[in-house]
mmCIF file of C-alpha atoms in Angstrom:
data_model
loop_
_atom_site.group_PDB
_atom_site.id
_atom_site.type_symbol
_atom_site.label_atom_id
_atom_site.label_comp_id
_atom_site.label_asym_id
_atom_site.label_seq_id
_atom_site.Cartn_x
_atom_site.Cartn_y
_atom_site.Cartn_z
ATOM 1 C CA MET A 1 2.266 136.245 111.168
ATOM 2 C CA ASN A 2 3.099 136.010 107.223
ATOM 3 C CA GLU A 3 0.372 138.842 106.697
ATOM 4 C CA ASP A 4 3.389 141.362 108.923
ATOM 5 C CA TYR A 5 5.278 144.016 106.820
ATOM 6 C CA GLN A 6 4.054 143.550 104.127
ATOM 7 C CA ASP A 7 5.967 146.107 102.475
ATOM 8 C CA ILE A 8 9.039 144.903 103.011
ATOM 9 C CA ARG A 9 7.895 141.201 101.819
ATOM 10 C CA GLU A 10 6.698 142.606 98.605
ATOM 11 C CA GLY A 11 10.277 144.374 97.753
ATOM 12 C CA VAL A 12 12.132 141.607 98.482
ATOM 13 C CA ARG A 13 10.115 139.688 96.672
ATOM 14 C CA ALA A 14 10.413 141.848 93.976
ATOM 15 C CA LEU A 15 14.047 141.605 93.879
ATOM 16 C CA CYS A 16 14.640 137.832 94.291
ATOM 17 C CA ALA A 17 11.717 137.451 91.522
ATOM 18 C CA GLN A 18 15.448 138.927 89.104
ATOM 19 C CA PHE A 19 17.125 135.790 90.459
ATOM 20 C CA PRO A 20 15.128 133.133 89.819
ATOM 21 C CA ASP A 21 16.270 129.564 90.870
ATOM 22 C CA GLU A 22 18.501 129.512 87.553
ATOM 23 C CA TYR A 23 20.326 132.158 89.185
ATOM 24 C CA HIS A 24 21.257 130.653 92.272
ATOM 25 C CA ARG A 25 21.324 126.670 91.061
ATOM 26 C CA LYS A 26 24.247 127.769 88.677
ATOM 27 C CA VAL A 27 26.145 129.899 90.997
ATOM 28 C CA ASP A 28 26.260 127.022 93.232
ATOM 29 C CA GLU A 29 26.987 125.334 90.506
ATOM 30 C CA LYS A 30 30.480 127.352 89.663
ATOM 31 C CA ARG A 31 31.149 127.404 92.959
ATOM 32 C CA ALA A 32 30.503 131.001 92.914
ATOM 33 C CA TYR A 33 29.621 133.972 95.314
ATOM 34 C CA PRO A 34 26.080 136.203 94.030
ATOM 35 C CA GLU A 35 27.866 138.950 93.936
ATOM 36 C CA ASP A 36 24.777 140.258 91.298
ATOM 37 C CA PHE A 37 22.413 139.419 93.980
ATOM 38 C CA VAL A 38 24.630 140.684 96.343
ATOM 39 C CA GLU A 39 24.756 144.782 95.178
ATOM 40 C CA ALA A 40 21.158 144.180 94.053
ATOM 41 C CA LEU A 41 20.167 144.164 97.570
ATOM 42 C CA THR A 42 23.173 146.599 98.695
ATOM 43 C CA ARG A 43 21.641 148.844 95.866
ATOM 44 C CA GLU A 44 18.200 148.687 96.778
ATOM 45 C CA GLY A 45 19.181 149.639 100.731
ATOM 46 C CA TRP A 46 17.851 146.056 101.827
ATOM 47 C CA MET A 47 21.576 145.528 103.046
ATOM 48 C CA ALA A 48 21.286 148.767 105.134
ATOM 49 C CA ALA A 49 18.041 148.139 106.997
ATOM 50 C CA LEU A 50 19.950 148.401 110.527
ATOM 51 C CA ILE A 51 22.234 151.221 110.102
ATOM 52 C CA PRO A 52 20.782 154.567 112.171
ATOM 53 C CA GLU A 53 18.995 156.845 109.290
ATOM 54 C CA GLU A 54 21.973 159.724 109.778
ATOM 55 C CA TYR A 55 24.613 157.488 108.340
ATOM 56 C CA GLY A 56 22.293 156.859 105.465
ATOM 57 C CA GLY A 57 20.467 153.613 106.651
ATOM 58 C CA SER A 58 16.367 152.468 106.994
ATOM 59 C CA GLY A 59 16.870 152.385 110.887
ATOM 60 C CA LEU A 60 15.016 149.557 111.111
ATOM 61 C CA GLY A 61 14.694 146.687 114.316
ATOM 62 C CA LEU A 62 16.125 143.635 113.999
ATOM 63 C CA THR A 63 12.520 142.078 113.679
ATOM 64 C CA GLU A 64 12.254 143.875 109.362
ATOM 65 C CA ALA A 65 16.080 142.416 108.967
ATOM 66 C CA SER A 66 14.678 139.069 109.940
ATOM 67 C CA VAL A 67 12.105 139.330 107.247
ATOM 68 C CA ILE A 68 14.359 140.277 104.934
ATOM 69 C CA MET A 69 16.525 137.356 105.562
ATOM 70 C CA GLU A 70 13.354 135.020 105.490
ATOM 71 C CA GLU A 71 12.248 136.470 102.040
ATOM 72 C CA ILE A 72 15.288 136.070 100.396
ATOM 73 C CA ASN A 73 15.477 131.805 101.234
ATOM 74 C CA ARG A 74 11.410 131.649 101.196
ATOM 75 C CA SER A 75 12.545 133.130 97.535
ATOM 76 C CA GLY A 76 14.885 130.295 96.648
ATOM 77 C CA GLY A 77 18.219 132.346 97.829
ATOM 78 C CA ASN A 78 20.625 131.780 100.639
ATOM 79 C CA SER A 79 20.908 134.316 102.808
ATOM 80 C CA GLY A 80 24.165 133.055 103.683
ATOM 81 C CA ALA A 81 26.139 135.150 101.426
ATOM 82 C CA CYS A 82 25.396 137.877 103.216
ATOM 83 C CA HIS A 83 23.507 138.147 106.472
ATOM 84 C CA GLY A 84 26.722 138.479 108.150
ATOM 85 C CA GLN A 85 26.424 142.317 107.641
ATOM 86 C CA MET A 86 22.395 142.164 108.634
ATOM 87 C CA TYR A 87 24.355 140.617 112.998
ATOM 88 C CA ASN A 88 27.810 142.475 112.034
ATOM 89 C CA MET A 89 26.426 145.568 112.225
ATOM 90 C CA ASN A 90 24.388 145.757 115.152
ATOM 91 C CA THR A 91 28.157 145.473 117.214
ATOM 92 C CA LEU A 92 29.051 148.252 115.413
ATOM 93 C CA VAL A 93 25.788 150.387 115.900
ATOM 94 C CA ARG A 94 25.448 150.235 119.556
ATOM 95 C CA HIS A 95 28.889 149.861 121.206
ATOM 96 C CA GLY A 96 31.240 151.568 118.124
ATOM 97 C CA SER A 97 32.582 155.278 118.462
ATOM 98 C CA ASP A 98 30.823 158.195 116.859
ATOM 99 C CA GLU A 99 34.021 158.601 115.027
ATOM 100 C CA GLN A 100 33.832 154.771 113.910
ATOM 101 C CA ARG A 101 30.001 155.311 113.313
ATOM 102 C CA ASN A 102 30.873 158.494 110.829
ATOM 103 C CA ARG A 103 33.549 157.385 109.671
ATOM 104 C CA ILE A 104 32.004 153.518 108.636
ATOM 105 C CA LEU A 105 28.308 153.390 108.090
ATOM 106 C CA PRO A 106 27.763 155.800 105.658
ATOM 107 C CA LYS A 107 29.962 154.011 103.371
ATOM 108 C CA LEU A 108 28.270 150.515 104.477
ATOM 109 C CA ALA A 109 24.860 151.857 103.665
ATOM 110 C CA SER A 110 26.350 153.270 100.424
ATOM 111 C CA GLY A 111 27.917 150.143 98.964
ATOM 112 C CA GLU A 112 31.307 151.674 99.136
ATOM 113 C CA LEU A 113 32.377 149.060 102.265
ATOM 114 C CA ARG A 114 30.892 145.436 103.025
ATOM 115 C CA LEU A 115 31.347 143.813 106.763
ATOM 116 C CA GLN A 116 30.199 141.173 106.349
ATOM 117 C CA SER A 117 33.019 139.010 108.922
ATOM 118 C CA MET A 118 33.428 138.452 111.890
ATOM 119 C CA GLY A 119 36.613 136.736 113.349
ATOM 120 C CA VAL A 120 35.043 134.707 116.574
ATOM 121 C CA THR A 121 35.557 130.689 116.237
ATOM 122 C CA GLU A 122 39.233 129.286 116.709
ATOM 123 C CA PRO A 123 40.098 125.061 115.819
ATOM 124 C CA THR A 124 41.061 124.890 119.076
ATOM 125 C CA THR A 125 38.142 125.946 121.618
ATOM 126 C CA GLY A 126 35.068 126.185 118.879
ATOM 127 C CA THR A 127 32.691 127.860 120.947
ATOM 128 C CA ASP A 128 34.051 128.203 123.992
ATOM 129 C CA THR A 129 34.462 131.583 123.410
ATOM 130 C CA THR A 130 36.186 132.448 126.273
ATOM 131 C CA GLN A 131 39.002 130.404 126.236
ATOM 132 C CA LEU A 132 40.521 131.350 122.825
ATOM 133 C CA ARG A 133 43.923 131.603 121.642
ATOM 134 C CA THR A 134 44.141 134.458 119.442
ATOM 135 C CA THR A 135 45.916 137.686 121.426
ATOM 136 C CA ALA A 136 46.096 141.414 120.192
ATOM 137 C CA VAL A 137 49.142 142.976 122.469
ATOM 138 C CA LYS A 138 49.089 146.750 123.029
ATOM 139 C CA LYS A 139 52.221 148.229 121.116
ATOM 140 C CA GLY A 140 52.136 151.823 121.337
ATOM 141 C CA ASP A 141 49.308 153.307 119.501
ATOM 142 C CA ARG A 142 48.849 149.915 117.652
ATOM 143 C CA TYR A 143 47.403 145.916 118.636
ATOM 144 C CA VAL A 144 49.737 143.224 117.456
ATOM 145 C CA ILE A 145 47.763 140.322 116.632
ATOM 146 C CA ASN A 146 48.590 136.910 116.478
ATOM 147 C CA GLY A 147 46.570 133.421 116.784
ATOM 148 C CA GLN A 148 43.952 131.693 114.996
ATOM 149 C CA LYS A 149 40.677 131.305 113.335
ATOM 150 C CA VAL A 150 38.194 128.941 111.430
ATOM 151 C CA TRP A 151 34.833 129.056 109.741
ATOM 152 C CA ILE A 152 35.597 132.527 109.179
ATOM 153 C CA SER A 153 32.854 133.213 106.613
ATOM 154 C CA ARG A 154 32.530 135.886 103.146
ATOM 155 C CA VAL A 155 36.634 137.291 103.995
ATOM 156 C CA GLN A 156 36.773 137.542 100.092
ATOM 157 C CA HIS A 157 34.043 138.800 99.683
ATOM 158 C CA SER A 158 34.117 141.961 102.632
ATOM 159 C CA ASP A 159 36.124 145.050 103.463
ATOM 160 C CA LEU A 160 36.083 144.633 106.990
ATOM 161 C CA MET A 161 36.057 142.420 109.914
ATOM 162 C CA ILE A 162 35.277 142.561 113.087
ATOM 163 C CA LEU A 163 37.743 140.451 115.289
ATOM 164 C CA LEU A 164 37.312 138.807 119.213
ATOM 165 C CA ALA A 165 41.593 139.017 120.580
ATOM 166 C CA ARG A 166 42.446 139.106 124.105
ATOM 167 C CA THR A 167 43.955 141.614 125.670
ATOM 168 C CA THR A 168 44.172 140.355 128.939
ATOM 169 C CA PRO A 169 45.286 136.994 129.721
ATOM 170 C CA LEU A 170 42.830 134.699 131.052
ATOM 171 C CA SER A 171 44.848 134.012 134.231
ATOM 172 C CA GLU A 172 45.061 137.738 135.079
ATOM 173 C CA VAL A 173 41.023 138.290 135.124
ATOM 174 C CA LYS A 174 38.446 137.590 137.843
ATOM 175 C CA LYS A 175 35.826 136.518 135.302
ATOM 176 C CA LYS A 176 37.142 133.672 132.622
ATOM 177 C CA SER A 177 34.533 136.791 129.953
ATOM 178 C CA GLU A 178 36.639 139.278 130.853
ATOM 179 C CA GLY A 179 39.755 140.478 128.859
ATOM 180 C CA LEU A 180 38.700 140.001 125.778
ATOM 181 C CA SER A 181 38.401 143.050 122.928
ATOM 182 C CA ILE A 182 36.823 143.551 119.836
ATOM 183 C CA PHE A 183 38.522 145.243 116.606
ATOM 184 C CA LEU A 184 37.550 146.275 113.325
ATOM 185 C CA VAL A 185 40.288 144.796 110.948
ATOM 186 C CA ASP A 186 40.631 145.694 106.806
ATOM 187 C CA ILE A 187 40.873 143.176 105.009
ATOM 188 C CA LYS A 188 42.648 143.568 102.820
ATOM 189 C CA GLU A 189 45.407 145.550 104.359
ATOM 190 C CA ALA A 190 45.794 142.985 106.881
ATOM 191 C CA MET A 191 46.070 140.090 104.594
ATOM 192 C CA LYS A 192 49.526 142.395 103.098
ATOM 193 C CA SER A 193 51.361 142.397 106.311
ATOM 194 C CA GLY A 194 50.238 139.816 109.049
ATOM 195 C CA MET A 195 46.642 137.538 108.124
ATOM 196 C CA THR A 196 46.626 134.974 105.828
ATOM 197 C CA VAL A 197 43.282 133.208 104.444
ATOM 198 C CA LYS A 198 42.711 129.718 103.987
ATOM 199 C CA PRO A 199 39.979 128.416 102.033
ATOM 200 C CA ILE A 200 37.851 125.798 103.527
ATOM 201 C CA PRO A 201 35.980 123.300 100.651
ATOM 202 C CA ASN A 202 32.904 122.595 101.856
ATOM 203 C CA MET A 203 29.365 120.717 101.014
ATOM 204 C CA VAL A 204 27.728 124.035 100.813
ATOM 205 C CA ASN A 205 28.383 126.704 98.388
ATOM 206 C CA HIS A 206 29.783 128.886 101.610
ATOM 207 C CA GLU A 207 32.189 131.325 101.420
ATOM 208 C CA THR A 208 34.780 130.024 104.579
ATOM 209 C CA ASN A 209 37.945 130.069 105.520
ATOM 210 C CA GLU A 210 41.180 129.591 107.637
ATOM 211 C CA LEU A 211 42.473 132.873 109.465
ATOM 212 C CA PHE A 212 46.476 133.068 110.386
ATOM 213 C CA PHE A 213 47.757 135.959 112.472
ATOM 214 C CA ASP A 214 51.205 136.472 112.401
ATOM 215 C CA ASN A 215 52.384 139.832 114.284
ATOM 216 C CA LEU A 216 49.300 141.755 112.565
ATOM 217 C CA GLU A 217 49.532 145.537 113.618
ATOM 218 C CA ILE A 218 46.034 147.226 113.818
ATOM 219 C CA PRO A 219 46.120 151.074 115.118
ATOM 220 C CA GLU A 220 44.339 151.177 118.420
ATOM 221 C CA GLU A 221 41.995 153.420 116.973
ATOM 222 C CA ASN A 222 39.989 150.204 115.135
ATOM 223 C CA LEU A 223 39.338 148.937 118.945
ATOM 224 C CA ILE A 224 35.756 149.177 119.681
ATOM 225 C CA GLY A 225 33.918 149.667 122.756
ATOM 226 C CA GLN A 226 36.266 149.600 126.024
ATOM 227 C CA GLU A 227 39.197 146.631 126.195
ATOM 228 C CA GLY A 228 38.197 143.662 128.090
ATOM 229 C CA LYS A 229 34.422 144.351 127.080
ATOM 230 C CA GLY A 230 34.449 142.398 124.236
ATOM 231 C CA PHE A 231 32.790 139.336 124.512
ATOM 232 C CA LYS A 232 29.317 141.190 126.200
ATOM 233 C CA TYR A 233 30.147 143.299 123.079
ATOM 234 C CA ILE A 234 30.062 140.209 120.541
ATOM 235 C CA LEU A 235 26.860 138.850 122.493
ATOM 236 C CA THR A 236 24.702 141.585 121.020
ATOM 237 C CA GLY A 237 26.089 140.054 117.327
ATOM 238 C CA LEU A 238 25.363 136.937 118.103
ATOM 239 C CA ASN A 239 21.567 136.988 119.759
ATOM 240 C CA ALA A 240 21.419 138.792 116.728
ATOM 241 C CA GLU A 241 23.011 136.279 114.339
ATOM 242 C CA ARG A 242 21.194 133.454 116.082
ATOM 243 C CA VAL A 243 17.418 135.058 115.360
ATOM 244 C CA LEU A 244 19.043 136.482 111.921
ATOM 245 C CA ILE A 245 19.280 132.362 111.334
ATOM 246 C CA ALA A 246 16.340 131.295 112.447
ATOM 247 C CA ALA A 247 14.547 133.452 110.488
ATOM 248 C CA GLU A 248 16.240 132.148 107.074
ATOM 249 C CA CYS A 249 15.258 128.591 108.638
ATOM 250 C CA ILE A 250 11.498 129.660 108.658
ATOM 251 C CA GLY A 251 12.057 131.112 104.985
ATOM 252 C CA ASP A 252 13.421 127.978 104.315
ATOM 253 C CA GLY A 253 11.104 125.843 105.624
ATOM 254 C CA TYR A 254 8.370 127.778 103.946
ATOM 255 C CA TRP A 255 10.052 127.421 100.638
ATOM 256 C CA PHE A 256 10.096 123.243 101.221
ATOM 257 C CA THR A 257 6.221 122.854 102.143
ATOM 258 C CA GLU A 258 4.921 124.858 99.421
ATOM 259 C CA ARG A 259 6.622 123.607 97.055
ATOM 260 C CA VAL A 260 6.585 119.687 98.153
ATOM 261 C CA SER A 261 2.888 120.917 98.739
ATOM 262 C CA LYS A 262 2.405 121.688 94.475
ATOM 263 C CA TYR A 263 4.445 118.644 93.999
ATOM 264 C CA VAL A 264 2.043 116.224 95.028
ATOM 265 C CA SER A 265 -0.721 117.568 94.278
ATOM 266 C CA GLU A 266 0.386 117.079 90.910
ATOM 267 C CA ARG A 267 1.992 113.534 91.114
ATOM 268 C CA GLU A 268 -0.040 110.830 90.175
ATOM 269 C CA VAL A 269 1.179 107.309 90.621
ATOM 270 C CA PHE A 270 -2.214 104.537 90.740
ATOM 271 C CA GLY A 271 -4.348 107.026 88.939
ATOM 272 C CA ARG A 272 -4.148 109.767 91.904
ATOM 273 C CA PRO A 273 -1.968 112.787 93.397
ATOM 274 C CA ILE A 274 0.735 111.022 95.839
ATOM 275 C CA GLY A 275 -0.130 114.185 97.935
ATOM 276 C CA GLN A 276 -4.153 112.146 98.566
ATOM 277 C CA ASN A 277 -1.924 109.813 100.531
ATOM 278 C CA GLN A 278 -2.215 110.213 104.263
ATOM 279 C CA GLY A 279 0.832 108.915 104.662
ATOM 280 C CA VAL A 280 2.524 111.854 102.523
ATOM 281 C CA GLN A 281 0.410 114.635 103.922
ATOM 282 C CA PHE A 282 1.569 113.685 107.411
ATOM 283 C CA PRO A 283 4.689 114.901 107.512
ATOM 284 C CA ILE A 284 4.442 117.848 105.512
ATOM 285 C CA ALA A 285 1.840 118.979 107.359
ATOM 286 C CA GLU A 286 3.697 117.947 110.430
ATOM 287 C CA ALA A 287 6.334 120.179 108.808
ATOM 288 C CA TYR A 288 4.548 123.298 108.130
ATOM 289 C CA ILE A 289 3.495 122.960 111.779
ATOM 290 C CA GLU A 290 6.963 123.167 113.654
ATOM 291 C CA VAL A 291 8.179 126.095 111.136
ATOM 292 C CA GLU A 292 4.435 128.274 112.365
ATOM 293 C CA ALA A 293 5.344 127.844 115.725
ATOM 294 C CA ALA A 294 9.136 128.794 115.192
ATOM 295 C CA ASN A 295 7.848 131.990 113.473
ATOM 296 C CA LEU A 296 5.992 133.275 116.598
ATOM 297 C CA MET A 297 9.225 131.807 118.723
ATOM 298 C CA ARG A 298 11.361 134.370 115.904
ATOM 299 C CA PHE A 299 9.126 137.383 116.176
ATOM 300 C CA ASP A 300 9.166 137.292 120.086
ATOM 301 C CA ALA A 301 13.058 136.672 120.445
ATOM 302 C CA CYS A 302 13.093 139.578 117.657
ATOM 303 C CA ARG A 303 10.749 142.488 120.368
ATOM 304 C CA ARG A 304 13.059 141.652 122.846
ATOM 305 C CA TYR A 305 16.059 142.176 120.935
ATOM 306 C CA ASP A 306 14.361 145.886 120.121
ATOM 307 C CA SER A 307 12.937 146.636 123.038
ATOM 308 C CA GLY A 308 16.863 146.073 124.563
ATOM 309 C CA LEU A 309 15.482 143.375 126.923
ATOM 310 C CA ASP A 310 17.665 140.326 127.321
ATOM 311 C CA CYS A 311 16.350 137.595 124.580
ATOM 312 C CA GLY A 312 19.551 135.022 125.092
ATOM 313 C CA ALA A 313 16.806 132.546 125.787
ATOM 314 C CA GLN A 314 14.751 133.613 122.886
ATOM 315 C CA ALA A 315 17.154 133.853 120.765
ATOM 316 C CA ASN A 316 18.587 130.046 120.945
ATOM 317 C CA MET A 317 15.181 128.707 120.674
ATOM 318 C CA ALA A 318 14.021 130.880 118.139
ATOM 319 C CA LYS A 319 17.569 129.365 115.827
ATOM 320 C CA TYR A 320 17.117 125.460 117.053
ATOM 321 C CA LEU A 321 13.065 125.641 116.598
ATOM 322 C CA ALA A 322 14.069 127.091 113.315
ATOM 323 C CA ALA A 323 16.500 124.732 112.258
ATOM 324 C CA LYS A 324 14.458 121.774 113.160
ATOM 325 C CA ALA A 325 11.504 122.445 111.445
ATOM 326 C CA SER A 326 13.305 123.394 108.546
ATOM 327 C CA TRP A 327 15.151 120.206 108.773
ATOM 328 C CA GLU A 328 11.771 118.328 109.057
ATOM 329 C CA ALA A 329 10.824 120.143 105.697
ATOM 330 C CA ALA A 330 13.318 118.888 104.118
ATOM 331 C CA ASN A 331 13.516 115.786 104.608
ATOM 332 C CA ALA A 332 10.107 115.672 103.330
ATOM 333 C CA CYS A 333 10.521 117.688 100.469
ATOM 334 C CA ILE A 334 13.681 115.699 99.043
ATOM 335 C CA GLN A 335 11.197 112.317 100.014
ATOM 336 C CA PHE A 336 7.869 112.845 98.679
ATOM 337 C CA HIS A 337 10.128 114.310 95.528
ATOM 338 C CA GLY A 338 11.813 110.990 95.140
ATOM 339 C CA GLY A 339 14.586 110.615 92.344
ATOM 340 C CA PHE A 340 13.454 114.741 91.336
ATOM 341 C CA GLY A 341 14.265 115.527 94.588
ATOM 342 C CA PHE A 342 18.135 114.333 94.199
ATOM 343 C CA ALA A 343 18.468 116.291 90.251
ATOM 344 C CA ASN A 344 19.734 119.791 90.383
ATOM 345 C CA GLU A 345 17.159 121.279 88.185
ATOM 346 C CA TYR A 346 14.705 120.979 90.829
ATOM 347 C CA ASP A 347 16.648 123.105 93.441
ATOM 348 C CA VAL A 348 15.720 120.829 96.309
ATOM 349 C CA GLU A 349 19.004 118.966 97.045
ATOM 350 C CA ARG A 350 20.521 122.290 96.920
ATOM 351 C CA LYS A 351 18.174 123.564 99.593
ATOM 352 C CA PHE A 352 18.214 120.644 101.108
ATOM 353 C CA ARG A 353 22.129 120.524 101.935
ATOM 354 C CA GLU A 354 22.012 124.494 102.741
ATOM 355 C CA THR A 355 19.291 124.394 105.422
ATOM 356 C CA ARG A 356 21.143 121.278 107.263
ATOM 357 C CA LEU A 357 24.155 123.864 107.866
ATOM 358 C CA TYR A 358 22.195 125.307 110.362
ATOM 359 C CA GLN A 359 22.040 121.634 112.763
ATOM 360 C CA VAL A 360 25.322 123.122 113.172
ATOM 361 C CA ALA A 361 25.922 126.653 112.382
ATOM 362 C CA PRO A 362 26.202 128.907 113.858
ATOM 363 C CA ILE A 363 25.445 127.257 117.391
ATOM 364 C CA SER A 364 24.703 123.594 117.548
ATOM 365 C CA THR A 365 21.577 122.245 118.321
ATOM 366 C CA ASN A 366 22.774 120.284 121.893
ATOM 367 C CA LEU A 367 24.717 123.589 123.190
ATOM 368 C CA ILE A 368 21.470 125.038 122.500
ATOM 369 C CA LEU A 369 20.309 122.353 124.857
ATOM 370 C CA SER A 370 22.877 122.488 127.341
ATOM 371 C CA TYR A 371 22.318 126.816 127.188
ATOM 372 C CA VAL A 372 18.466 126.317 127.862
ATOM 373 C CA ALA A 373 19.550 123.418 130.573
ATOM 374 C CA GLU A 374 21.522 125.684 132.759
ATOM 375 C CA HIS A 375 20.454 129.495 132.492
ATOM 376 C CA VAL A 376 16.724 128.956 131.983
ATOM 377 C CA LEU A 377 16.245 125.714 133.877
ATOM 378 C CA GLN A 378 18.828 126.363 136.877
ATOM 379 C CA MET A 379 20.049 122.835 135.907
ATOM 380 C CA PRO A 380 23.690 121.825 137.028
ATOM 381 C CA ARG A 381 26.322 123.175 133.967
ATOM 382 C CA SER A 382 27.326 119.716 131.615
ATOM 383 C CA PHE A 383 30.205 120.761 131.014
#
């Protein structure tokens, strides 16, 4: 599979070569946003991969988008700074109105606007999405938003956000997944009239925030699709997100195994390369095998998504396998670099921190196991 989509791979690698390890290291040290890097990705059209050609994009599928994300991470970068636009894009492309697509997509393709944020998670409900408490009440030609969100990333470097809120009380719907709606929020305007953004410092240089909505009014034309059908729509973005995260972890996994394989082949102790020892070789080889296996599941999930088939199980399993594989590769890489693995100049510790996130986000490994047990193996729901 690494030979597939070679034109995309070579194009992304050429761009990433302009932003070497030192660039990403300095951004990480400053806890900054890789603005120049994201602008370059946008300028060369990579961030518009999923936008249909009639709106100025490339009209590619999730498969190609996943290759772009993989190559960014494989080149030593971190797609977490920009991947939100990819999976949020599909929600708008698939479920937005003609007016919304005509108004927004060309500006996203050109880089005039960014759609990097998705407001779903809340502090009291976590991944129990149907129980969310943020409400959107229709008043005339506007919706009034009240509530709270947490772990909402890239708000400070985005113009638009996709927001999930409850438009019909839970007590009034037949199924708990009903009565949820999706809205487009103009972030800058919202911050002037009812939305407060509180940054959350964290162990990874990943810009994420807590949001508070206090009678925020947004126009009714910002509703995406039908009112009350938002949960179904948001799954479009969530499945895409899990597949893209899987691709990023695969990119990380290759970065770790390539970096450590080179290091242990050159590092000599007791008169021979440490990579000559099976105790060193085997964990690295095992991690590589797991990355390759996750890679196959990633492409299967992409194939199903791009074909319009149900891919919930495949997207979850791809994310699980890839996150596990990248973490195993990260552990082998830092272990066999010894003390140098903790030195900033080797970049291992930075990538180690970044890939650890995906054991937890955007969905934890335990929840994936629960999903497979219930929905694939037909076991009783465990919670």
